[in-house]
GROMACS .gro file of C-alpha atoms in nm:
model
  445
    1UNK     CA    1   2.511 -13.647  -2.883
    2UNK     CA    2   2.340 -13.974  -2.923
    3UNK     CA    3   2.084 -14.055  -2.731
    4UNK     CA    4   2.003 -14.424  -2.720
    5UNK     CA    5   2.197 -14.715  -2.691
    6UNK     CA    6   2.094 -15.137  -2.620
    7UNK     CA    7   2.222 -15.354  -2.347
    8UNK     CA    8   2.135 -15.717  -2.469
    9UNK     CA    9   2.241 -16.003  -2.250
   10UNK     CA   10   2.098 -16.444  -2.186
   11UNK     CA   11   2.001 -16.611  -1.883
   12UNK     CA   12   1.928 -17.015  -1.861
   13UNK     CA   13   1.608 -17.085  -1.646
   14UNK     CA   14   1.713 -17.324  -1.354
   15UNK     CA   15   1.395 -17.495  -1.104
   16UNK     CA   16   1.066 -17.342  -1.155
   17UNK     CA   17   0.913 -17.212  -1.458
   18UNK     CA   18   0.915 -16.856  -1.479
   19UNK     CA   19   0.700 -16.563  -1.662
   20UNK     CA   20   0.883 -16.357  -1.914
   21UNK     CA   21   0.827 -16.052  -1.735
   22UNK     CA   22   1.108 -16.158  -1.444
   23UNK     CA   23   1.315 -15.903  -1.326
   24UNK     CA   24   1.715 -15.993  -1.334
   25UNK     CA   25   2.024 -15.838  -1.125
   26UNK     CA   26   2.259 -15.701  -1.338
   27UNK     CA   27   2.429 -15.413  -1.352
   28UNK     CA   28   2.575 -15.231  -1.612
   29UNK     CA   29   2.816 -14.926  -1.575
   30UNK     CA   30   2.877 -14.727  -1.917
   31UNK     CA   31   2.935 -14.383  -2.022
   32UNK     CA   32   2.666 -14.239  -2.294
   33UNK     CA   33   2.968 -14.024  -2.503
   34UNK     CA   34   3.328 -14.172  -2.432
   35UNK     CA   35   3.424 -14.437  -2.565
   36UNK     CA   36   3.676 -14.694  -2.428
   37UNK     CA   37   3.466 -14.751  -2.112
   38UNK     CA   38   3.365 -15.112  -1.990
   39UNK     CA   39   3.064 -15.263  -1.913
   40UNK     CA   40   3.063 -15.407  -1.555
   41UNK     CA   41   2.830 -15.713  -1.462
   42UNK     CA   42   2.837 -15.709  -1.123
   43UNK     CA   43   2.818 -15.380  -0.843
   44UNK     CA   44   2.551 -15.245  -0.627
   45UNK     CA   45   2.513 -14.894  -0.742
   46UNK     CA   46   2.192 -14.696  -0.790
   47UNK     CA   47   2.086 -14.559  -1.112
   48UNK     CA   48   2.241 -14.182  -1.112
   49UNK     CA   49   2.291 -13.941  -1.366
   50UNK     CA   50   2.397 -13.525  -1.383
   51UNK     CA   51   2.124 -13.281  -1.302
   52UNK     CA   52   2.091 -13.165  -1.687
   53UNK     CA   53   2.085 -13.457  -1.865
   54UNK     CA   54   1.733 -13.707  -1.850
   55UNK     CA   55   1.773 -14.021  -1.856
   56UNK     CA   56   1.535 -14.348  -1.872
   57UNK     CA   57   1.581 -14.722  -1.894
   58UNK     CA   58   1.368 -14.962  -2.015
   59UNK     CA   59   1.389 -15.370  -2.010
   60UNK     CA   60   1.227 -15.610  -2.221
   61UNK     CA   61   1.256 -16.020  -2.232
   62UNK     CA   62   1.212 -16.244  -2.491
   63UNK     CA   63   1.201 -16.621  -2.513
   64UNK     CA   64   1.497 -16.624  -2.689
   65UNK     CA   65   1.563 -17.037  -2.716
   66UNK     CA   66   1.259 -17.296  -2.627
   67UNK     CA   67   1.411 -17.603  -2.592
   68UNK     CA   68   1.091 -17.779  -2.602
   69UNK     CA   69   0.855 -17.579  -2.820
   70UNK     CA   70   0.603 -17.528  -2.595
   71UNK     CA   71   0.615 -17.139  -2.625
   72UNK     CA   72   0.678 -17.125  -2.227
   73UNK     CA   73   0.943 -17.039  -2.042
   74UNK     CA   74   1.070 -17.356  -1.878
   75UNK     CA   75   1.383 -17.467  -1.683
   76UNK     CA   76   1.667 -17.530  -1.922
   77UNK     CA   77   1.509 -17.272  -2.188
   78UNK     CA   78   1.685 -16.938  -2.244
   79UNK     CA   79   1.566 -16.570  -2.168
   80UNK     CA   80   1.674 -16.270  -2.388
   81UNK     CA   81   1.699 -15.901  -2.202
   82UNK     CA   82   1.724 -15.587  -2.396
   83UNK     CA   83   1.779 -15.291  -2.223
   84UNK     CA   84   1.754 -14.929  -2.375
   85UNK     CA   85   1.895 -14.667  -2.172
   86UNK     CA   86   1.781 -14.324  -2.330
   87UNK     CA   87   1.885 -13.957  -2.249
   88UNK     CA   88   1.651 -13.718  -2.369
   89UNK     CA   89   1.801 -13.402  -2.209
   90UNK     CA   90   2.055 -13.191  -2.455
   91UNK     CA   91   2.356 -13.237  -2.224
   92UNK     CA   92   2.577 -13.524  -2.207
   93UNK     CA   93   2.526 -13.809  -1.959
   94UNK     CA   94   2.906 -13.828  -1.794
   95UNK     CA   95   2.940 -14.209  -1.587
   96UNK     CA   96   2.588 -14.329  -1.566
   97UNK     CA   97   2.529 -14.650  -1.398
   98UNK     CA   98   2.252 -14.890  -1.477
   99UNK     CA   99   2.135 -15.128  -1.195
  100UNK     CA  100   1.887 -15.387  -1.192
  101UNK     CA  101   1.752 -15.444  -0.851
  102UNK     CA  102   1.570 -15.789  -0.880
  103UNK     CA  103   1.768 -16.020  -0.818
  104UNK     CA  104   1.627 -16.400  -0.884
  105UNK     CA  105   1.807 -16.729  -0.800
  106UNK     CA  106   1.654 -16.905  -1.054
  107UNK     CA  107   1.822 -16.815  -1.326
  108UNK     CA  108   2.185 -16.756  -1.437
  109UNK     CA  109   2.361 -16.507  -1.682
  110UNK     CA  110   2.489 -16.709  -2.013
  111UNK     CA  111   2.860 -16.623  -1.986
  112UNK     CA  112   2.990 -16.399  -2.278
  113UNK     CA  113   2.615 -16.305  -2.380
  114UNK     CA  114   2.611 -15.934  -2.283
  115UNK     CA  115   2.659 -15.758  -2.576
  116UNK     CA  116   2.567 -15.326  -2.655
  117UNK     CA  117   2.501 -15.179  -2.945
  118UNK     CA  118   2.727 -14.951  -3.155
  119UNK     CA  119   2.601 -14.608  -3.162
  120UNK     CA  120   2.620 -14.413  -3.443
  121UNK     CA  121   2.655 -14.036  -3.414
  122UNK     CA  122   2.488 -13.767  -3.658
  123UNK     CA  123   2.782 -13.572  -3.916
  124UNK     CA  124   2.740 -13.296  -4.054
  125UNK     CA  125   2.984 -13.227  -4.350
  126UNK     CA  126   2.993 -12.902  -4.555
  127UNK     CA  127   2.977 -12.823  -4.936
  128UNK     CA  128   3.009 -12.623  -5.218
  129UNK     CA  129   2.697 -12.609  -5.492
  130UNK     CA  130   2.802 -12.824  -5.721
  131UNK     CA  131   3.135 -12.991  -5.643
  132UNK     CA  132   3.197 -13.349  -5.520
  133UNK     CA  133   3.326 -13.414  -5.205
  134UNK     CA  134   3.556 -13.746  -5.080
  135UNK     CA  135   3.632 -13.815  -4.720
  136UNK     CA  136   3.862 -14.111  -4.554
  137UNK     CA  137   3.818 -14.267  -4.312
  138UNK     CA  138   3.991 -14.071  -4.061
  139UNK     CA  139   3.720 -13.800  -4.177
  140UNK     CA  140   3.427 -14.038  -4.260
  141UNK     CA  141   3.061 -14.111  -4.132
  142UNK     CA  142   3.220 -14.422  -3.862
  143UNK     CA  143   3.511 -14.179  -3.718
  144UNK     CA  144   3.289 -14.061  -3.432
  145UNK     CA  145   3.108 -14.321  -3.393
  146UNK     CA  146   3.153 -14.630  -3.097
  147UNK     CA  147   3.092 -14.973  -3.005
  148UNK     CA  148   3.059 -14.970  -2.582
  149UNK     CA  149   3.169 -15.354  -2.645
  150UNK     CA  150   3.489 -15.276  -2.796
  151UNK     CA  151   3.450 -15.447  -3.136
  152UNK     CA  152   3.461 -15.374  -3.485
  153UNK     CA  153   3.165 -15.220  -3.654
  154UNK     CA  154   3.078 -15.120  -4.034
  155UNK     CA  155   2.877 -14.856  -4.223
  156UNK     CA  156   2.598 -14.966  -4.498
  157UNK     CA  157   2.286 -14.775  -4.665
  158UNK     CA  158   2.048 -14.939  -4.878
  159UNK     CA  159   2.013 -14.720  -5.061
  160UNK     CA  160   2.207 -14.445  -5.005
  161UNK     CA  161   1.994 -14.184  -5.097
  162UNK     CA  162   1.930 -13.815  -4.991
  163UNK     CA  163   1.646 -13.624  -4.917
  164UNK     CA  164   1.680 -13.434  -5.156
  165UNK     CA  165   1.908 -13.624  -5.442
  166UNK     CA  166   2.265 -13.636  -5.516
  167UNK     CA  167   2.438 -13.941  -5.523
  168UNK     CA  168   2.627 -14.107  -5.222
  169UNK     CA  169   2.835 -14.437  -5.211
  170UNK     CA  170   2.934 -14.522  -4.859
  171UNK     CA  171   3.192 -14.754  -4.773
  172UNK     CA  172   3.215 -15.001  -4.503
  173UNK     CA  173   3.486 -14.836  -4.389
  174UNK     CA  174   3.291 -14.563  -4.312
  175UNK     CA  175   3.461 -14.349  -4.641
  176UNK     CA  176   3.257 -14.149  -4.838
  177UNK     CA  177   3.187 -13.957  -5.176
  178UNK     CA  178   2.869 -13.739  -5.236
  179UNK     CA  179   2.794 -13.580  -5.489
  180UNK     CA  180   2.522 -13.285  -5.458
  181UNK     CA  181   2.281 -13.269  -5.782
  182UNK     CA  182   2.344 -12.974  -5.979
  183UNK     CA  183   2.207 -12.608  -5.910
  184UNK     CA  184   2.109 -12.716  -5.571
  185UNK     CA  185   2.179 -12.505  -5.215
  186UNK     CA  186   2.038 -12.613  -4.934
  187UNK     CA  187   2.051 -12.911  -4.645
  188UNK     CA  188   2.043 -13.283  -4.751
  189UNK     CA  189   2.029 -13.604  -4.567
  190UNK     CA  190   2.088 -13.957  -4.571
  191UNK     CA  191   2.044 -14.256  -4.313
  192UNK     CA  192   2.324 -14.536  -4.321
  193UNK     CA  193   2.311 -14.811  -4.049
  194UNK     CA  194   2.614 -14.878  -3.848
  195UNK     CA  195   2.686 -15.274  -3.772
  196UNK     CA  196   2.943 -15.429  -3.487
  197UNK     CA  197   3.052 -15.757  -3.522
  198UNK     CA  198   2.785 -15.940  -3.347
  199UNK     CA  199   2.504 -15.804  -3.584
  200UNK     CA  200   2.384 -15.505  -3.351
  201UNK     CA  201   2.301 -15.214  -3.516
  202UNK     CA  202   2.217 -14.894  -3.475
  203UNK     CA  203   2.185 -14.578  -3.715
  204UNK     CA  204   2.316 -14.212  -3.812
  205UNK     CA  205   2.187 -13.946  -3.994
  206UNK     CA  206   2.437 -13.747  -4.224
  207UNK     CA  207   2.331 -13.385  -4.302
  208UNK     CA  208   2.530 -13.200  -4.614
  209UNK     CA  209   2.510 -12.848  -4.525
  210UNK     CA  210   2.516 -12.703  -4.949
  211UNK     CA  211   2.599 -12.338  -4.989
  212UNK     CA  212   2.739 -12.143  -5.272
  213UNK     CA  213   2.785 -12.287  -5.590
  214UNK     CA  214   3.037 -12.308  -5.861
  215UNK     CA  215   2.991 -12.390  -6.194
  216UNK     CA  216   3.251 -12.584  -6.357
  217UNK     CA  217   3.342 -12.599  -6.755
  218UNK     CA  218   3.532 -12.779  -6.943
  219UNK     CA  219   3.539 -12.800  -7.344
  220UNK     CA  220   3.694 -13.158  -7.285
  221UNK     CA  221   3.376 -13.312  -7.095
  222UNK     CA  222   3.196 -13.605  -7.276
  223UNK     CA  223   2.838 -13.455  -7.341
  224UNK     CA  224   2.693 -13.102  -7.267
  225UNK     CA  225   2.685 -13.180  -6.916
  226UNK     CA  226   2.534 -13.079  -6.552
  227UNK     CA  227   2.802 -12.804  -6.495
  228UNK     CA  228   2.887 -13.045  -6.159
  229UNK     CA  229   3.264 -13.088  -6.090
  230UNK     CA  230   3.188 -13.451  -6.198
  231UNK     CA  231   3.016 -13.351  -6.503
  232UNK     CA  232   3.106 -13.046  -6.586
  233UNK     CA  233   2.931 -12.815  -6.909
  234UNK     CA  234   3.110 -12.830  -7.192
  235UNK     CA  235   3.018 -12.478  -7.372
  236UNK     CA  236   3.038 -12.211  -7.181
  237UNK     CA  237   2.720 -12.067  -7.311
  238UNK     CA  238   2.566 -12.381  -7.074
  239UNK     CA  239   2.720 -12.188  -6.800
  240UNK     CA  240   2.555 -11.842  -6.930
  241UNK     CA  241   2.222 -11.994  -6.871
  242UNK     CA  242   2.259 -12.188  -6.549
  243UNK     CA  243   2.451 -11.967  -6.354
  244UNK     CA  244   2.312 -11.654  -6.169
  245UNK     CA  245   2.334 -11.375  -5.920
  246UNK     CA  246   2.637 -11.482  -5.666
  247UNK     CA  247   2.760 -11.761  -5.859
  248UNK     CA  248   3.108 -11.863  -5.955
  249UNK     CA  249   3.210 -12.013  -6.331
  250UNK     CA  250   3.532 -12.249  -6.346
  251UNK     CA  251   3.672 -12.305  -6.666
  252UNK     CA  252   3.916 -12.526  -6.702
  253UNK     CA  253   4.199 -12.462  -7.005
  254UNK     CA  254   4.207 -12.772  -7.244
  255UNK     CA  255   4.308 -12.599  -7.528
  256UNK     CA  256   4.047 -12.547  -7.699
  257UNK     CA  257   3.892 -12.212  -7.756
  258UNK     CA  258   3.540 -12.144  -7.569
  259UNK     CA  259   3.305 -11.945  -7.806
  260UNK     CA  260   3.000 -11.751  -7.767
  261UNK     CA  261   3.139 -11.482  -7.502
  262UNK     CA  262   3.015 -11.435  -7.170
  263UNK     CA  263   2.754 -11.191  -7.023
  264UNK     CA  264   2.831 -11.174  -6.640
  265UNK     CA  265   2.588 -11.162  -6.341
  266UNK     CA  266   2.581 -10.907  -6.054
  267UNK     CA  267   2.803 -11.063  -5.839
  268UNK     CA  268   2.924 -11.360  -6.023
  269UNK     CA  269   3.323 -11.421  -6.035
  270UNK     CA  270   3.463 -11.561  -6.336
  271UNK     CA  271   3.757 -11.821  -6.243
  272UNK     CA  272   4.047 -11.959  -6.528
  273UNK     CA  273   4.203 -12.221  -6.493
  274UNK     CA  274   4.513 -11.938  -6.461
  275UNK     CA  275   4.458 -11.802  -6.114
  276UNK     CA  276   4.374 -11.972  -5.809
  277UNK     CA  277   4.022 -12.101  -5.754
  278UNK     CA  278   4.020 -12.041  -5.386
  279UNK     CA  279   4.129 -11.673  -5.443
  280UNK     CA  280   3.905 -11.585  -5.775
  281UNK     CA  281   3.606 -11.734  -5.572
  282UNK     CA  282   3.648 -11.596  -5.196
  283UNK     CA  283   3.558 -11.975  -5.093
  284UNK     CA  284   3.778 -12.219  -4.834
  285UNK     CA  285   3.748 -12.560  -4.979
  286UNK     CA  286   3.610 -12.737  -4.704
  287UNK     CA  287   3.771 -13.070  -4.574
  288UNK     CA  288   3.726 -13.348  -4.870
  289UNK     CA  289   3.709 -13.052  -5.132
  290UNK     CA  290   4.023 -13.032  -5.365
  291UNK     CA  291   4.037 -12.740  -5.632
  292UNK     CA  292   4.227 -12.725  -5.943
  293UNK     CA  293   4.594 -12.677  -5.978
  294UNK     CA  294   4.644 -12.316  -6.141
  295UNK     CA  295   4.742 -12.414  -6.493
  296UNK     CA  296   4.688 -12.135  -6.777
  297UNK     CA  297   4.456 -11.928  -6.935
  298UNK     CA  298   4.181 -12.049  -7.084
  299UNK     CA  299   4.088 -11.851  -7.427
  300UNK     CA  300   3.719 -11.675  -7.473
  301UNK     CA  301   3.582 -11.507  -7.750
  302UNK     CA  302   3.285 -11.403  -7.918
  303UNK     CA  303   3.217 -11.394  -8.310
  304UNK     CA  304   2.898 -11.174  -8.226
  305UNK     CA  305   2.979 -10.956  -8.007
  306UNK     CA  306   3.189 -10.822  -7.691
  307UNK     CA  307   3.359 -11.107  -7.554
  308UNK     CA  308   3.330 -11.082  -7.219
  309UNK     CA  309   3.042 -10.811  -7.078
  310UNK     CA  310   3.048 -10.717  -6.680
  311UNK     CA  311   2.716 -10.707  -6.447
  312UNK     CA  312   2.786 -10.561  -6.133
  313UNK     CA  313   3.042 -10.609  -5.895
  314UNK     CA  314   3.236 -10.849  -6.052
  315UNK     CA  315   3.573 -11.069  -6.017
  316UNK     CA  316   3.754 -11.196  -6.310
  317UNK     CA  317   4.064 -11.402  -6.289
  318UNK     CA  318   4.271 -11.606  -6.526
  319UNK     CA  319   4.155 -11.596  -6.854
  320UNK     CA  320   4.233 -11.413  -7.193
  321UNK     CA  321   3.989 -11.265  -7.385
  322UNK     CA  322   4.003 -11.298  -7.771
  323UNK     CA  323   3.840 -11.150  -8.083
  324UNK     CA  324   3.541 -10.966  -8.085
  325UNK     CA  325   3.257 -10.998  -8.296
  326UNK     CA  326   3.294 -10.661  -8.504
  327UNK     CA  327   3.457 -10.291  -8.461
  328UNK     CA  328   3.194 -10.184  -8.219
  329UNK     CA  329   3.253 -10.447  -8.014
  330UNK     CA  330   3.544 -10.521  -7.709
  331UNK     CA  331   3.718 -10.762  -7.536
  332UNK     CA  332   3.576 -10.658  -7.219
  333UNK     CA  333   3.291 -10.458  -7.174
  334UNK     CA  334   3.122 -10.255  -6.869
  335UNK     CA  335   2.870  -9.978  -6.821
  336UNK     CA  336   2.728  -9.928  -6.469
  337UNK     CA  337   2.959 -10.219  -6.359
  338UNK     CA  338   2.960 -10.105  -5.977
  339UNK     CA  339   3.299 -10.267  -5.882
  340UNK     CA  340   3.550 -10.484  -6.065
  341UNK     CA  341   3.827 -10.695  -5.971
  342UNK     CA  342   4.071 -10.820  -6.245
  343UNK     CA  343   4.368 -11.028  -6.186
  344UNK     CA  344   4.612 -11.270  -6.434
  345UNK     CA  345   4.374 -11.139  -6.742
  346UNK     CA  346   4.524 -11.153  -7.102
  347UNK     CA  347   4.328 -10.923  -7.362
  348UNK     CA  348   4.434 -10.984  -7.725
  349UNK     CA  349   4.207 -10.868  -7.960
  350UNK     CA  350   4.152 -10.780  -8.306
  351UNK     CA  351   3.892 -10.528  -8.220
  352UNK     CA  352   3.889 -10.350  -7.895
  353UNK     CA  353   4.093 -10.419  -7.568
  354UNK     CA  354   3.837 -10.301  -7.293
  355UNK     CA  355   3.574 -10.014  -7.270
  356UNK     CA  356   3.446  -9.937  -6.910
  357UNK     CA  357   3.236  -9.663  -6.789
  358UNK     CA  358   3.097  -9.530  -6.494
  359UNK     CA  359   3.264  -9.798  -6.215
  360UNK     CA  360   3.540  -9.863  -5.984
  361UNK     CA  361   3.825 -10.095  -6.119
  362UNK     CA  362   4.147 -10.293  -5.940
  363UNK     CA  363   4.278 -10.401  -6.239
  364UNK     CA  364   4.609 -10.588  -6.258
  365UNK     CA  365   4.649 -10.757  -6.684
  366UNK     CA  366   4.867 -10.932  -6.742
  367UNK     CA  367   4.895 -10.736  -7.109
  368UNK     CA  368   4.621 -10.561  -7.335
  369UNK     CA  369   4.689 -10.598  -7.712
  370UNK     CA  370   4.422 -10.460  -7.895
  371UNK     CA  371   4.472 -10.445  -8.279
  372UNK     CA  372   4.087 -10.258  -8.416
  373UNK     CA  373   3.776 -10.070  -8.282
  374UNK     CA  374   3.701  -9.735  -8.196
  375UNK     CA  375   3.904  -9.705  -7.944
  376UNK     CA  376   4.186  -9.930  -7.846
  377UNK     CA  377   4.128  -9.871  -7.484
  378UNK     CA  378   3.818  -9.631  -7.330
  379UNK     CA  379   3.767  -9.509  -7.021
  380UNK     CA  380   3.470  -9.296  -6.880
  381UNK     CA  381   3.371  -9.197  -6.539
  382UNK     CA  382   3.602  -9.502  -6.392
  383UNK     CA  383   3.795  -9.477  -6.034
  384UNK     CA  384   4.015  -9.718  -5.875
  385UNK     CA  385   4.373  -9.867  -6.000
  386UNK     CA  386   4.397 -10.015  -6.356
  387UNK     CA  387   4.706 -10.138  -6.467
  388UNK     CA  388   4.712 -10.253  -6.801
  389UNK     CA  389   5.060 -10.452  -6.804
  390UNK     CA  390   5.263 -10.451  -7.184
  391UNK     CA  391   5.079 -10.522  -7.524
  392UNK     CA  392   5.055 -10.338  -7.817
  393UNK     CA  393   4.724 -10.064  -7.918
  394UNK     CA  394   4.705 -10.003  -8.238
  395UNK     CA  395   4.453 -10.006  -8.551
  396UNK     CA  396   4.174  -9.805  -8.350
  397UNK     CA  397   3.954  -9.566  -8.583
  398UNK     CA  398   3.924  -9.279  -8.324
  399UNK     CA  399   4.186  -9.264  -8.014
  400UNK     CA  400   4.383  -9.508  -7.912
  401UNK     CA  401   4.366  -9.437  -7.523
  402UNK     CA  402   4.067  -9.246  -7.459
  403UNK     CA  403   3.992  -9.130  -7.097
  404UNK     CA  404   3.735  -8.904  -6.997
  405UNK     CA  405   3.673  -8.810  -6.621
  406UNK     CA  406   3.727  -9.019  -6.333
  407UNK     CA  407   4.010  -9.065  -6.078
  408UNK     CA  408   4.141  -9.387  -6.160
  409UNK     CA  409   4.497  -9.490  -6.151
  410UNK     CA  410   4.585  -9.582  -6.487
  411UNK     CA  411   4.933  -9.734  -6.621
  412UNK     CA  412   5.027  -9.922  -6.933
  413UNK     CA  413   5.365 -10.015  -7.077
  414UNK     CA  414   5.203 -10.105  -7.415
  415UNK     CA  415   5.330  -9.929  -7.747
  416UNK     CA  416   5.040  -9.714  -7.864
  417UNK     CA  417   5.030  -9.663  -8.255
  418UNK     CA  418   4.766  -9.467  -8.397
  419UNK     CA  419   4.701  -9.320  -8.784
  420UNK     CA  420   4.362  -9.232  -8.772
  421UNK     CA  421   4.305  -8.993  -8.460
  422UNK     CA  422   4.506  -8.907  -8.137
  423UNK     CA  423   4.714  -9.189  -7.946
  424UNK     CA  424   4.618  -9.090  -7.625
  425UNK     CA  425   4.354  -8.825  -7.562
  426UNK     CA  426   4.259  -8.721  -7.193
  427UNK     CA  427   3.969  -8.533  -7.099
  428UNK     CA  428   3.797  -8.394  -6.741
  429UNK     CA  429   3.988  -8.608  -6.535
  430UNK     CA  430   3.916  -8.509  -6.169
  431UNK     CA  431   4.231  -8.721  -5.996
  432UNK     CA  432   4.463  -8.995  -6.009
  433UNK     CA  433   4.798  -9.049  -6.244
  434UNK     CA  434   4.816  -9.172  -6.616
  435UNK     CA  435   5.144  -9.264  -6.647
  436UNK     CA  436   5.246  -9.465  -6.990
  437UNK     CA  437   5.598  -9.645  -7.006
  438UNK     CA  438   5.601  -9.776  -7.379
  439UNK     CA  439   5.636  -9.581  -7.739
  440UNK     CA  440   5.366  -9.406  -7.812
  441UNK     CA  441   5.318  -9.277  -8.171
  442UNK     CA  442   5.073  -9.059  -8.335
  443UNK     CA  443   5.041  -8.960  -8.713
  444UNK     CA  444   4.728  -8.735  -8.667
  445UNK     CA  445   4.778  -8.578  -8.318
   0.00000   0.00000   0.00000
């Protein structure tokens, strides 16, 4: 609700000379929040409003044109009213009427001078950390905003700044882009000024409401980066240092490979450019927010070490994980992980395909093909559903499929080779199926 509005209208002196503090008939009908209604010059009514709203009106006069320049207000010279009719309650004032008792002969309304100001209403808009938002006009800063004259009006800020940064650019048209800084959650504001076509003004306050974040990444950005949707990291180690408990991590596929691995928050949901954003992250894109088309996979891995190594509670969607950094190292790696969700992931690997221990998994690859390590694929302690999709597990020093304890779920229609120990060994299992639909063979056992 806004709260204020002007009433500006001209009178021409006539006779005597009178003091600027004269007292003029008018009245003015016009409803505080619909738009569309008209402003009546003439009636008798009294001022009224509803019981919960509080309203006040105040006049002013100045000597708007002094014919003769002798800073008095003399016949022929012209008078300037402003009115400012204010509610202060928190409800909406429904068909209040503004009167002006005084009525005085000696001067006369200059036809066509009555003129209101626009009002502009606060928005409130909403946003994720990190990612730029555009909004029409149908959606924009002017769309509930009116002018009680009926005109046209515009939307400027000089500067458009927040509170608290970001960048802004406002268009007369009341269309907007903002663009929060990065790393930031929180509330930020700007001012703009709203302008009808006779110059009145009045202003709004926009408040960006900033919650989550994503980080975005992508190996084709110009420089390193801000990790913004606008200027997004381009290493995804960038990401590994901004990013924290909660967060989401975009990365886009470009073709290129992304090095370095990945060492996952508590929390944090890993998004490829694969899957769907919207699903991977849990967030609604909120109006002026547009997320990626699902592409493919982008490729991770990690000359040092495991490529991609789980917190806590974790989502990964749409990427494939690549080499590993030696024998003792995996694809994907989790100890303690709490809960995982995996969806659309590729492994394929020269060292090994996943290890995970102690956790709960719903797991859905795409394929595993692991080609080294230990152990091909290991399993400890782990509950839930994992489906490991087609693939091919061979090359592993000890077994291939290793499972010890746990109720988990656990299918693959890989081909399991093995020369050096057992292709599949299962051990202290407690519940749930193993069920493998590809060849499986075994040299040593």
């Amino acid at each position: 609700m806004k709260n204020k509005m002007k009433l500006l209208f001209n009178r021409i002196l006539h006779g005597l000379p009178l003091v600027l503090t004269a007292i003029l008939l008018s009245v003015i009908m016009y409803s505080l929040v619909e738009p569309g209604n008209p402003l009546a010059a003439l009636g008798a009514e009294v001022f009224f409003a509803p019981d919960a709203v509080t309203i006040t009106a105040t006049k002013t006069d100045t000597l708007f044109n002094d014919v003769d320049g002798d800073f008095n207000a003399d016949p022929g010279d012209t008078l300037q009213y402003t009115i400012v009719v204010a509610n202060s309650g928190d409800t909406d004032a429904l068909n209040t009427t503004l009167t002006d008792l005084t009525d005085d002969t000696e001067l006369t309304v200059v036809a066509g001078s009555l003129r209101a100001t626009p009002i502009g209403r606060n928005d409130t808009y909403s946003v994720i950390g990190n990612t730029h938002i555009t909004h029409p006009v149908g959606t924009g800063v002017l769309a509930n905003d009116l002018d009680p004259d009926g005109g046209t009006f515009t939307a400027s800020c000089a500067p458009c700044t927040t509170a608290n940064g970001g960048t802004v650019t406002l268009n007369p048209d009341g269309s907007f882009t903002y663009s929060p800084p990065a790393g930031f959650t929180g509330a930020y504001t700007f001012t703009y000024t709203v302008t009808d076509n006779h110059g009145l003004t009045d202003t709004g306050t926009v408040t960006f409401n900033v919650t989550n974040r994503i980080w975005w990444v992508d190996s084709n950005a110009a420089g390193v980066g801000t990790g913004t949707s606008l200027n997004p990291f381009q290493a995804l180690s960038s990401a590994q240092t901004a990013s924290g408990v909660n967060d989401v991590v975009f990365i886009y596929n470009r073709g290129a490979t992304y090095t370095g691995g990945f060492a996952m928050n508590n929390g944090e949901r890993l998004c490829g450019h694969g899957a769907d954003l919207q699903t991977c992250s849990g967030l609604t894109p909120p109006t002026g927010t547009t997320f990626p088309a699902v592409s493919t996979n982008p490729t991770l891995t990690n000359g040092a070490g495991h490529v991609l190594t789980l917190g806590q509670n974790n989502t990964i969607h749409g990427v494939t994980l690549g080499n590993a950094g030696s024998a003792a190292n995996f694809a994907l790696f989790g100890s303690n992980f709490g809960t995982v969700n995996i969806q659309t992931v590729t492994i394929t690997t020269n060292h090994g395909g996943l290890s995970l221990a102690t956790g709960t998994a719903t797991a859905t690859f795409t394929s595993v093909t692991s080609a080294g390590g230990t152990n091909n694929v290991a399993l400890s302690s782990v509950n839930g559903n994992l489906n490991l999709g087609g693939g091919a597990l061979t090359g592993a020093s000890g077994n291939a499929v290793n499972i010890v304890g746990g109720t988990a779920a656990f299918s693959t229609t890989a081909t399991i080779t093995n020369t050096s120990a057992n292709a599949v060994n299962i051990q202290n299992k407690t519940g749930g199926t193993v069920t493998f639909g590809g060849a499986i063979n075994s040299v040593s056992g």
